CSV table of C-alpha atoms in Angstrom, one decimal:
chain,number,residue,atom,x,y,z
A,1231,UNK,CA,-10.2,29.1,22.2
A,1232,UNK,CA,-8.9,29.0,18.8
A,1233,UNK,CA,-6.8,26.4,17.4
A,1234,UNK,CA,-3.1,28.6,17.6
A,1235,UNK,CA,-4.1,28.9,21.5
A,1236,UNK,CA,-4.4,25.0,21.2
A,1237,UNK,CA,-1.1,24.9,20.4
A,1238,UNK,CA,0.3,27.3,22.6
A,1239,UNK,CA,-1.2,25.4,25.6
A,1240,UNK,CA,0.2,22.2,25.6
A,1241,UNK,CA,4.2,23.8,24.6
A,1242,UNK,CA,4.5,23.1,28.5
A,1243,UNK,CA,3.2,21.5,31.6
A,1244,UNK,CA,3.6,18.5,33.2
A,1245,UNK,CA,0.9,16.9,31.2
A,1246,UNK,CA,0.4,18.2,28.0
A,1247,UNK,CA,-1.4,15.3,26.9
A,1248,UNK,CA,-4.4,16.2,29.1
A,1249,UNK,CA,-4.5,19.5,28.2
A,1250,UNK,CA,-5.2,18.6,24.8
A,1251,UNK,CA,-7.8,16.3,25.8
A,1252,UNK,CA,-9.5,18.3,27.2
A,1253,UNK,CA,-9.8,20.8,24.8
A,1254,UNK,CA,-11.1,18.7,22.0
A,1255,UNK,CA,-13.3,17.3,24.4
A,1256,UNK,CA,-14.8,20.5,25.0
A,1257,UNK,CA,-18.7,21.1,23.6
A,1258,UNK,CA,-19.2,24.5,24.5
A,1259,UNK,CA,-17.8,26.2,23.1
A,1260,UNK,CA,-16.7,23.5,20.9
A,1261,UNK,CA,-13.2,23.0,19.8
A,1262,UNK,CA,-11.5,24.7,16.9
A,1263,UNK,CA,-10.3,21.4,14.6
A,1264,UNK,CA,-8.2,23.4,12.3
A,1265,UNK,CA,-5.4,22.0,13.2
A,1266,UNK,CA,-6.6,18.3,13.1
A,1267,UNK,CA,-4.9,16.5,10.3
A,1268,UNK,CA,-7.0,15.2,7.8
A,1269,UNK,CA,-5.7,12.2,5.7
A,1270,UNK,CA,-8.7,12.1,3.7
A,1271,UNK,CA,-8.0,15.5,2.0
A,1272,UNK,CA,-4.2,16.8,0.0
A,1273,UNK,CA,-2.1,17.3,2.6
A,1274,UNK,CA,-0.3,20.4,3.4
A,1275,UNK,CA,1.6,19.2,6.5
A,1276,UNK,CA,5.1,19.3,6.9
A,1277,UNK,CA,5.0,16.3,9.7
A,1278,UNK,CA,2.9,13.8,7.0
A,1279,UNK,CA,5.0,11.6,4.6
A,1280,UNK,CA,3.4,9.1,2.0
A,1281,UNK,CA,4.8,5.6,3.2
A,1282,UNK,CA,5.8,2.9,0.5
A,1283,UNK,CA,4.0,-0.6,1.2
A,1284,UNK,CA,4.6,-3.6,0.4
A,1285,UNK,CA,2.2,-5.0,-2.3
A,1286,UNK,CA,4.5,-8.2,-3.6
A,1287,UNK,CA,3.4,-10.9,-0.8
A,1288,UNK,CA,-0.7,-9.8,-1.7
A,1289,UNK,CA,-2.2,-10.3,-4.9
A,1290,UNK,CA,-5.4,-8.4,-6.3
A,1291,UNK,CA,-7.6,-11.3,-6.2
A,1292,UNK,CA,-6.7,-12.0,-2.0
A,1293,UNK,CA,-7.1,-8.5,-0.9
A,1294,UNK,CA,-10.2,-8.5,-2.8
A,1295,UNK,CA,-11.8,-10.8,-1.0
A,1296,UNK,CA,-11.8,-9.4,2.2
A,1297,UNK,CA,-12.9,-5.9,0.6
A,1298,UNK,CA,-9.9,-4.4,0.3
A,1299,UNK,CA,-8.8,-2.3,-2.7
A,1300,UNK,CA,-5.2,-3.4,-4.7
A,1301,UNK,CA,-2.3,-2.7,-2.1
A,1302,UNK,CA,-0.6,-0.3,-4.4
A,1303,UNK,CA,-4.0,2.3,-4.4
A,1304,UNK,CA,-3.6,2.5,-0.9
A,1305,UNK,CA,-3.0,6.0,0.4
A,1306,UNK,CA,-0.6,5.0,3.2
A,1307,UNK,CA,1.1,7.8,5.5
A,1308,UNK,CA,3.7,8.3,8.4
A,1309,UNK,CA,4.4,10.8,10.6
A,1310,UNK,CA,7.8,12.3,11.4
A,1311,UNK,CA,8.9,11.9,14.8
A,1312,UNK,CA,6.6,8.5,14.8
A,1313,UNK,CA,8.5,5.8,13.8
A,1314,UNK,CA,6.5,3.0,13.1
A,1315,UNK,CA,2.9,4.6,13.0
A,1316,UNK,CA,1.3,4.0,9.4
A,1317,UNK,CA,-2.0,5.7,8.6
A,1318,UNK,CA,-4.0,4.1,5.9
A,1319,UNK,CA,-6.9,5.9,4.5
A,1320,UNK,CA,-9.8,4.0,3.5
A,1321,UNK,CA,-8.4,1.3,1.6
A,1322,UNK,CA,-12.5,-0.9,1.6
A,1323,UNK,CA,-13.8,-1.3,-1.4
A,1324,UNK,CA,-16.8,0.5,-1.9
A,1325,UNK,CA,-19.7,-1.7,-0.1
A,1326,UNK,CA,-17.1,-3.7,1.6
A,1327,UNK,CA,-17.7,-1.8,4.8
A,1328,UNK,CA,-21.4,-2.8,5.5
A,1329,UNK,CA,-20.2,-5.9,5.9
A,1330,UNK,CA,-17.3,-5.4,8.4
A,1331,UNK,CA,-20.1,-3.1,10.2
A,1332,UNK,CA,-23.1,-5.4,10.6
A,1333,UNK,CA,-20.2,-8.1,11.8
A,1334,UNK,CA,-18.9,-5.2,14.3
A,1335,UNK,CA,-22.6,-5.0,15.5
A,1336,UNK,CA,-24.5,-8.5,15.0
A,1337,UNK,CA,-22.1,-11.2,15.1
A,1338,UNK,CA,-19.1,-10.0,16.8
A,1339,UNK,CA,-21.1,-9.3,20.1
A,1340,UNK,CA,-22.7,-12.8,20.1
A,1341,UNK,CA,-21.4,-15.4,22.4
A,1342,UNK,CA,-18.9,-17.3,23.3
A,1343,UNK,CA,-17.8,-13.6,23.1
A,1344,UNK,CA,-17.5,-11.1,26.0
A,1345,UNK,CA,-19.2,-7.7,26.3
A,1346,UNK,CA,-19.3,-4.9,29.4
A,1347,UNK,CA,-23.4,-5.9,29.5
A,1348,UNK,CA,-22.0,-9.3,30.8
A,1349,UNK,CA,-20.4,-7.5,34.3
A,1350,UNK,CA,-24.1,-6.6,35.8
A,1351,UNK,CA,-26.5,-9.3,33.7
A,1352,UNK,CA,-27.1,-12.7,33.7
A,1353,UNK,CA,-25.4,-14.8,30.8
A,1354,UNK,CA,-29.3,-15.4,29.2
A,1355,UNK,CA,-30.1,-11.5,29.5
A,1356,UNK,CA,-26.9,-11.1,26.7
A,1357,UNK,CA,-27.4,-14.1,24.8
A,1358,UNK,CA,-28.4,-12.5,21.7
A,1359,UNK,CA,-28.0,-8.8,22.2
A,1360,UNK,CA,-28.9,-7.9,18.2
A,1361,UNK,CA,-32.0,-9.6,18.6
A,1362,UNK,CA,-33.3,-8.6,21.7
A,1363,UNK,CA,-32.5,-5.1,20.4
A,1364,UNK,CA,-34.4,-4.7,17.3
A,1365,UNK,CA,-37.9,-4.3,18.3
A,1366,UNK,CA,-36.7,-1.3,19.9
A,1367,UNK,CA,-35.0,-0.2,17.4
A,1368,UNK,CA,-37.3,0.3,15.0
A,1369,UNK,CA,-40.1,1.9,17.5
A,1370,UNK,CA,-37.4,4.2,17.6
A,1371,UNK,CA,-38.8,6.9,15.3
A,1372,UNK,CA,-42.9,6.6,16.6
A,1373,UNK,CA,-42.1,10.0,18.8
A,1374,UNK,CA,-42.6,7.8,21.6
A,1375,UNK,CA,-39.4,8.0,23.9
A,1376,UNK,CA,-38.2,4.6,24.2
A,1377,UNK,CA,-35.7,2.6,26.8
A,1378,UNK,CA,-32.4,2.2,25.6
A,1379,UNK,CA,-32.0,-0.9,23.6
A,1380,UNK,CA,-28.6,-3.8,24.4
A,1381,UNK,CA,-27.1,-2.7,21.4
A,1382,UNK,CA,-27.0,1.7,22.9
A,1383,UNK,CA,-25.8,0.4,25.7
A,1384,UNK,CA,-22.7,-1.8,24.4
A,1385,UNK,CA,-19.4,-0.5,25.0
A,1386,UNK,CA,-17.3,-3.4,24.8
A,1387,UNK,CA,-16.7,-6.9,23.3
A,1388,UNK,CA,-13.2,-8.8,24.0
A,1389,UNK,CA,-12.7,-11.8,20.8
A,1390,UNK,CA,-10.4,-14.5,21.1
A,1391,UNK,CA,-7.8,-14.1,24.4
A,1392,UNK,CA,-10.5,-12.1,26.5
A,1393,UNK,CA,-8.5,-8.8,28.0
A,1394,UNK,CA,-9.0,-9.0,32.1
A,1395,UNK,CA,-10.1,-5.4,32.4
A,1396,UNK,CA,-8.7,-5.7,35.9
A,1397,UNK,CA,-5.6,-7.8,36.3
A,1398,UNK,CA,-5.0,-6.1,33.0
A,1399,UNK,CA,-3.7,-9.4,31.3
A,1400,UNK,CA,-4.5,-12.4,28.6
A,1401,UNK,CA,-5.0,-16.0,29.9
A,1402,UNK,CA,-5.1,-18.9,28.0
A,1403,UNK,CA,-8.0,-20.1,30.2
A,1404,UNK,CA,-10.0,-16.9,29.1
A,1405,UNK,CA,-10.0,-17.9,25.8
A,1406,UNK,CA,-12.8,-18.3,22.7
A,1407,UNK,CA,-12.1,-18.5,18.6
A,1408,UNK,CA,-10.8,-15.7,17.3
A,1409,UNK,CA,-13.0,-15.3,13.9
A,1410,UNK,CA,-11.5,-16.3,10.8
A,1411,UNK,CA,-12.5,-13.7,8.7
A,1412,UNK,CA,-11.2,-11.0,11.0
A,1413,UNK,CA,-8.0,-12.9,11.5
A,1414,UNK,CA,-7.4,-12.7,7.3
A,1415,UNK,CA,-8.4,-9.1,7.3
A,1416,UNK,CA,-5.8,-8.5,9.8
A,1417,UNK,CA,-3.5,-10.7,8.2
A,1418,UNK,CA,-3.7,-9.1,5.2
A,1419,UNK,CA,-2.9,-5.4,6.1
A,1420,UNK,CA,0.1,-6.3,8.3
A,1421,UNK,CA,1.8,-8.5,5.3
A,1422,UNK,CA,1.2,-4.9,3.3
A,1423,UNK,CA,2.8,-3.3,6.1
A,1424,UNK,CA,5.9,-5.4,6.4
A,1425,UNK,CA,4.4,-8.0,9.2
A,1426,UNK,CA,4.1,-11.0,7.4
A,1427,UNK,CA,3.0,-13.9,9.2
A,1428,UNK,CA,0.7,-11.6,11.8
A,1429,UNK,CA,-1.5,-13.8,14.0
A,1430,UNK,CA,-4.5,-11.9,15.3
A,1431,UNK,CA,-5.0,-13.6,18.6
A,1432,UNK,CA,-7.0,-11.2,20.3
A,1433,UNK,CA,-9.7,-8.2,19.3
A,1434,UNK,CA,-11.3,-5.5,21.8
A,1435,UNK,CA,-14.3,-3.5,20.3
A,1436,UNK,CA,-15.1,-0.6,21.7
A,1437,UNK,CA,-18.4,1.4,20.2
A,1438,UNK,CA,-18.4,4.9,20.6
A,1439,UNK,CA,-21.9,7.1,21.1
A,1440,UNK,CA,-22.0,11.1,20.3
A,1441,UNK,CA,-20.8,11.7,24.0
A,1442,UNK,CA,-18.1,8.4,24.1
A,1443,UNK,CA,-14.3,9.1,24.5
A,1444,UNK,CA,-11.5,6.7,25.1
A,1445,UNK,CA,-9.1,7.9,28.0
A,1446,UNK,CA,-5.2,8.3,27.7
A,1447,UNK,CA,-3.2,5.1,27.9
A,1448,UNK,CA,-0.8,2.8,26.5
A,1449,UNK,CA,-1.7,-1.0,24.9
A,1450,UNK,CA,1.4,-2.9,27.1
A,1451,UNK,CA,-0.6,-5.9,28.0
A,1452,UNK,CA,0.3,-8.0,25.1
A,1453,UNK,CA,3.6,-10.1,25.9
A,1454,UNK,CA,4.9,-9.7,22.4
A,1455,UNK,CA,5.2,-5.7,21.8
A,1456,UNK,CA,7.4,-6.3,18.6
A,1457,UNK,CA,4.3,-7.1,16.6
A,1458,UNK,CA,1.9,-4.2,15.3
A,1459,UNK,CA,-1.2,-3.5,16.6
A,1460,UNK,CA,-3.9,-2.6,14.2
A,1461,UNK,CA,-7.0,-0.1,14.9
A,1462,UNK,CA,-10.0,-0.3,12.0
A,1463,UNK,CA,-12.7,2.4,12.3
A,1464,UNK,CA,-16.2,2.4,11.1
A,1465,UNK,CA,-19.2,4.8,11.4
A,1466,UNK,CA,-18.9,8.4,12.4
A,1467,UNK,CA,-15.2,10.3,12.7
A,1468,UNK,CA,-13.4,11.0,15.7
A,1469,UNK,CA,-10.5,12.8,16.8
A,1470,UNK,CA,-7.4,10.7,17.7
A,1471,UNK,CA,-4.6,11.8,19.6
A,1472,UNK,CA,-1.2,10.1,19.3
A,1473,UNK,CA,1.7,11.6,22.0
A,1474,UNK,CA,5.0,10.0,22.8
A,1475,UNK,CA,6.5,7.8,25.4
A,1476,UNK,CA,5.5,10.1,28.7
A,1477,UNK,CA,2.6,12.3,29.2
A,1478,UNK,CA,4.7,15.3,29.2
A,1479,UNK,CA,5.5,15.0,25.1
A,1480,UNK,CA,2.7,17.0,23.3
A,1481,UNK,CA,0.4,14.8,20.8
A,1482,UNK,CA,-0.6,14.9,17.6
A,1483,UNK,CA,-4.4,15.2,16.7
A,1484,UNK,CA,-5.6,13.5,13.5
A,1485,UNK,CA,-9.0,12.2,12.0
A,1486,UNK,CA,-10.2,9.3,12.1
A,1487,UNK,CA,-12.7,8.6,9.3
A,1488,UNK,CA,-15.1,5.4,8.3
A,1489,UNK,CA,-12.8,3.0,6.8
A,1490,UNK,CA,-9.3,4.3,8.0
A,1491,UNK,CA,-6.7,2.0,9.6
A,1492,UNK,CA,-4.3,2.8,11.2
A,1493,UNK,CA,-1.1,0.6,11.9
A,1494,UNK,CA,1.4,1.0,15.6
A,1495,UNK,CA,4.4,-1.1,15.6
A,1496,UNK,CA,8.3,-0.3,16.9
A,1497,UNK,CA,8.9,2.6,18.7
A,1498,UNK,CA,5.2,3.8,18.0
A,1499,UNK,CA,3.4,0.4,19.8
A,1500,UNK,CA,4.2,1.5,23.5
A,1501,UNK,CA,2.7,5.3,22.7
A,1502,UNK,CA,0.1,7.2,24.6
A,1503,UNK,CA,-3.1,7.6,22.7
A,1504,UNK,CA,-6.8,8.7,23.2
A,1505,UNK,CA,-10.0,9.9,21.3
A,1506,UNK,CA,-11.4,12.7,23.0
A,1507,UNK,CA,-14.5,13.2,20.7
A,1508,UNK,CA,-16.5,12.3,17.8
A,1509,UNK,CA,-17.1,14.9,15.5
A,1510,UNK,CA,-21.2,15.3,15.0
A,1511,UNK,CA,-22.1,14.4,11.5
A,1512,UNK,CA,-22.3,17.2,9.6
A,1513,UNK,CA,-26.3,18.5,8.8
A,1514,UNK,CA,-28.3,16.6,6.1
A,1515,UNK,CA,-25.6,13.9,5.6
A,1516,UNK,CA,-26.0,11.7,9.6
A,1517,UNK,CA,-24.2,9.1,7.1
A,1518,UNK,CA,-21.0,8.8,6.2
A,1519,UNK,CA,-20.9,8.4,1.9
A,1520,UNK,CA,-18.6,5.3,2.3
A,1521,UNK,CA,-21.3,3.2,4.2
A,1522,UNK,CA,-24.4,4.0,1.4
A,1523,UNK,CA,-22.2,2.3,-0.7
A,1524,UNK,CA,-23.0,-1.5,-1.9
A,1525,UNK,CA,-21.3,-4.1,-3.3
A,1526,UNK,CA,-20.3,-3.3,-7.6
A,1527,UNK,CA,-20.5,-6.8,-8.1
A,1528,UNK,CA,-22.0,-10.0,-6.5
A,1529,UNK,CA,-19.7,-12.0,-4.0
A,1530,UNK,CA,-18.4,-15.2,-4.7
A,1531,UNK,CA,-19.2,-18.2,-2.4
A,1532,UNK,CA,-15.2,-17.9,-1.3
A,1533,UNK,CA,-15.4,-14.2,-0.8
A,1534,UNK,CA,-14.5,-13.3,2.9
A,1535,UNK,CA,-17.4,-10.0,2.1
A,1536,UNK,CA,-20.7,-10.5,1.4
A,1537,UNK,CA,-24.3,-8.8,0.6
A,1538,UNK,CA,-25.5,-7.8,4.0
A,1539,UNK,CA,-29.7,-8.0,3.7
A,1540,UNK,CA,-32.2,-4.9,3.8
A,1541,UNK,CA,-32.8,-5.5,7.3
A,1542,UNK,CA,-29.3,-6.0,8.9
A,1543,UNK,CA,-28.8,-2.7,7.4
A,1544,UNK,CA,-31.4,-0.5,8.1
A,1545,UNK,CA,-30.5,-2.0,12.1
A,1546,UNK,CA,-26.9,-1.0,11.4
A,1547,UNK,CA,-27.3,2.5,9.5
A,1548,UNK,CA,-29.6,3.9,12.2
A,1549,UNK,CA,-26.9,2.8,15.1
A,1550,UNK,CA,-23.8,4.1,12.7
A,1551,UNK,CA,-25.8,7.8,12.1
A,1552,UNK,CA,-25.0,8.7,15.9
A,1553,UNK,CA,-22.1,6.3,16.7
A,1554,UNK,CA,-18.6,4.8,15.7
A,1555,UNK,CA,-16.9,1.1,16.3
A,1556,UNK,CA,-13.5,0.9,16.7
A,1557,UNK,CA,-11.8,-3.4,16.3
A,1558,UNK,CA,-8.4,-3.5,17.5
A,1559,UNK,CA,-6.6,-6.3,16.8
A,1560,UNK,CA,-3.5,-7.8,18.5
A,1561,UNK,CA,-1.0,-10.8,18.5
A,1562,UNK,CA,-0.7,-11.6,22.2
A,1563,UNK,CA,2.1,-14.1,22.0
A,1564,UNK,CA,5.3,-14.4,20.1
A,1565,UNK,CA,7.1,-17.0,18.0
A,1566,UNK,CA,7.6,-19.7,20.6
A,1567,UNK,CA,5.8,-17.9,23.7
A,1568,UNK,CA,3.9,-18.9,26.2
A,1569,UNK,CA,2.0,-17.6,28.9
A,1570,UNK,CA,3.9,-16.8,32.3
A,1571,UNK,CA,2.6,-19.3,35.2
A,1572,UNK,CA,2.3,-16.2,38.1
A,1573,UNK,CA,3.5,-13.0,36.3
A,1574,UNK,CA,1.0,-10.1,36.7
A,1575,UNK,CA,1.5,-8.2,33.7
A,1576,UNK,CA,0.9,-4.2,34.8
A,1577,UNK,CA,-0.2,-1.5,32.3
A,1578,UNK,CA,-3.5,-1.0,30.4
A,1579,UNK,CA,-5.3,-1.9,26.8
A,1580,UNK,CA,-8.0,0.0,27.6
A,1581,UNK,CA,-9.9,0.8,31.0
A,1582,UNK,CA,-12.3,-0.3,34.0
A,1583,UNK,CA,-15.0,-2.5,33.4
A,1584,UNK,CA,-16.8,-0.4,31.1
A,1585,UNK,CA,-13.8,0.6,28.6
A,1586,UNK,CA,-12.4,4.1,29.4
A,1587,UNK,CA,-15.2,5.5,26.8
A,1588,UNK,CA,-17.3,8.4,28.9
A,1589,UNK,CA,-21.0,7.7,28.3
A,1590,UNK,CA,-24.3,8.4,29.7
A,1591,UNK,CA,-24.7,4.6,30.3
A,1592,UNK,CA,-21.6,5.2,33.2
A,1593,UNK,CA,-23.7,5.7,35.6
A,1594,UNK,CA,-25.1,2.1,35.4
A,1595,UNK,CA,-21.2,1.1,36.7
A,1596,UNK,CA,-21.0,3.7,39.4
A,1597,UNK,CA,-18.2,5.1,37.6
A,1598,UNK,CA,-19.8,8.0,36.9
A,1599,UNK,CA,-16.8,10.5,35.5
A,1600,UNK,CA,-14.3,8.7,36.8
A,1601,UNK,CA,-12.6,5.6,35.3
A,1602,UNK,CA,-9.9,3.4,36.1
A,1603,UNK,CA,-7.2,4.4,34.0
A,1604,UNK,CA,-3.6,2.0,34.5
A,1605,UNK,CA,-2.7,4.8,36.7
A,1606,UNK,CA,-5.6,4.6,38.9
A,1607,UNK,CA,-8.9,6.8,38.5
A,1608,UNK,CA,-8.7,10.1,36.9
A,1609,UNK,CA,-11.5,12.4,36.5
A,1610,UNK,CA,-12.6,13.8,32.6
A,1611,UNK,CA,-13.3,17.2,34.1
């Protein structure tokens, strides 16, 4: 099916959103991304708008330190018809990512922290899941087929207010430190975007393998929607899909590549969205050029980013060859808010128990190709 027919197909149907899915979740044949847009390159794209931030509250030397290039290089977009989405492509220093990586894969799933291996293992059997995972790792490549280490089969980790994958709220009885330097990351890009004052309060990681996708849904759990929510990516690209209020309203497909934020506040925060694939990395290059980077000059003791060793790295290269994390960060509460006493907040971050990522580590839930979606269980084929 080539990509006009793409377009053709989802012009009407009571759920155009699935359609489109479906189709970029296809592998054979596989889809036709022609009409994926790709911030990374000029764009020729009559929906695509550069979008003016706002470099006056930031200062070189405190974007700096958390890896972030001067707020007025950013290449910032919007979309027309999106109100409130901003796309931010690759704004890391180069090197700055390895760091925000090996965090993603060594620190972040550590406890006090929460991870989908935690629904079906005893608290000791996760204790240390980087760890535990190395040896494997690196008898990876002996031709010997190995057992799949923790770290393959992660596909989850919840930071700070833990998301209830099936009440589908925050508590503040679920509740560990959110970490500081992701919190001043975050805080940083929301000031550029207009959101001064952003609190991250809560986090959900979800890491992606070749075969991962994250179903459709909306992010409605938070009891404060008027602050932005704020997606980082790092590792391989996928294909993200951002449609309207209902179902019905026909998306639009865009790239996600290693480094790329990408910003949903106003009318855009209460969208559907998905990721139907990742894109296999493109022959000879497994890598993305943006992670071989390393640091151009030596952190200070201040810095938020610093040198990640020889070691952590070869861990975290091998995992990012085949694989992608996405961190989304969120303010839960408002200005003055408080948790309801007996409310049941309805609607969805994410999915089931295992994210609403498709894996070949589903099986282990029983969910096989279903998952529990905030409508109920839908099938991927």
């Amino acid at each position: 099916m080539t990509a006009k027919m793409a377009s053709s197909m989802v012009e009407h149907g009571e759920d155009a959103f699935r359609k489109l899915f479906k189709f970029y979740k296809r592998r054979n044949p596989p889809p036709d991304f022609n009409e994926v847009i790709n911030f990374a390159k000029p764009i020729n794209n009559d929906k695509v708008f550069h979008y003016e931030l706002n470099s006056s509250p930031l200062n070189e030397e405190e974007v700096s330190k958390a890896g972030l290039q001067p707020v007025k290089d950013w290449r910032a977009f919007a979309l027309r018809g999106y109100p409130g989405f901003i796309f931010i492509s690759n704004p890391f220093l180069p090197g700055s990512q390895q760091y925000w990586a090996k965090q993603c894969l060594k620190n972040y799933p550590q406890k006090p922290n929460v991870c989908n291996l935690d629904m079906h293992m005893a608290p000791a059997e996760t204790e240390n899941i980087w760890e535990q995972s190395i040896d494997g790792i690196q008898r990876k490549g002996s031709g010997k087929r190995e057992p799949k280490t923790l770290l393959e089969k992660l596909r989850w980790v919840t930071l700070g207010y833990h998301y209830d994958w099936n009440s589908k709220t925050y508590s503040p009885d679920h509740f560990t430190p959110f970490p500081t330097e992701l919190h001043s990351l975050s805080h940083r890009v929301a000031a550029a975007c207009g959101f001064p004052g952003f609190n991250a309060e809560a986090g959900i990681l979800n890491y992606y393998r070749s075969d991962s996708s994250l179903g459709i849904h909306v992010d409605e759990s938070e009891i404060d929607h008027t602050r932005p929510l704020l997606s980082f990516s790092f590792g391989q690209t996928a294909v993200f899909l951002l449609g309207g209020a209902k179902r019905e309203d026909r998306p639009t497909a865009m790239f996600m590549h290693s480094g790329d934020i990408m910003v949903m506040s106003g009318p855009s925060r209460l969208l559907y969205h998905a990721v139907p694939c990742i894109v296999p990395a493109p022959a000879g290059n497994p890598l993305p050029s943006c992670l071989s980077q390393t640091l151009k000059s030596e952190p200070q003791n201040d810095d938020i980013i610093q040198n990640v060793n020889e070691g952590d790295w070869k861990v975290c290269s091998w995992y990012l060859q085949t694989s992608r994390v996405n961190v989304t960060v969120r303010q839960v509460l408002g200005s003055g808010q408080t948790f309801p006493n007996t409310e049941t907040l309805s609607g969805a971050a994410h999915t089931s128990m295992d994210s609403c990522q498709k894996s070949d580590e589903e099986g282990e839930t029983g969910t096989h190709k279903k998952r529990k979606t905030e409508s109920g269980y839908e099938r991927d084929s």
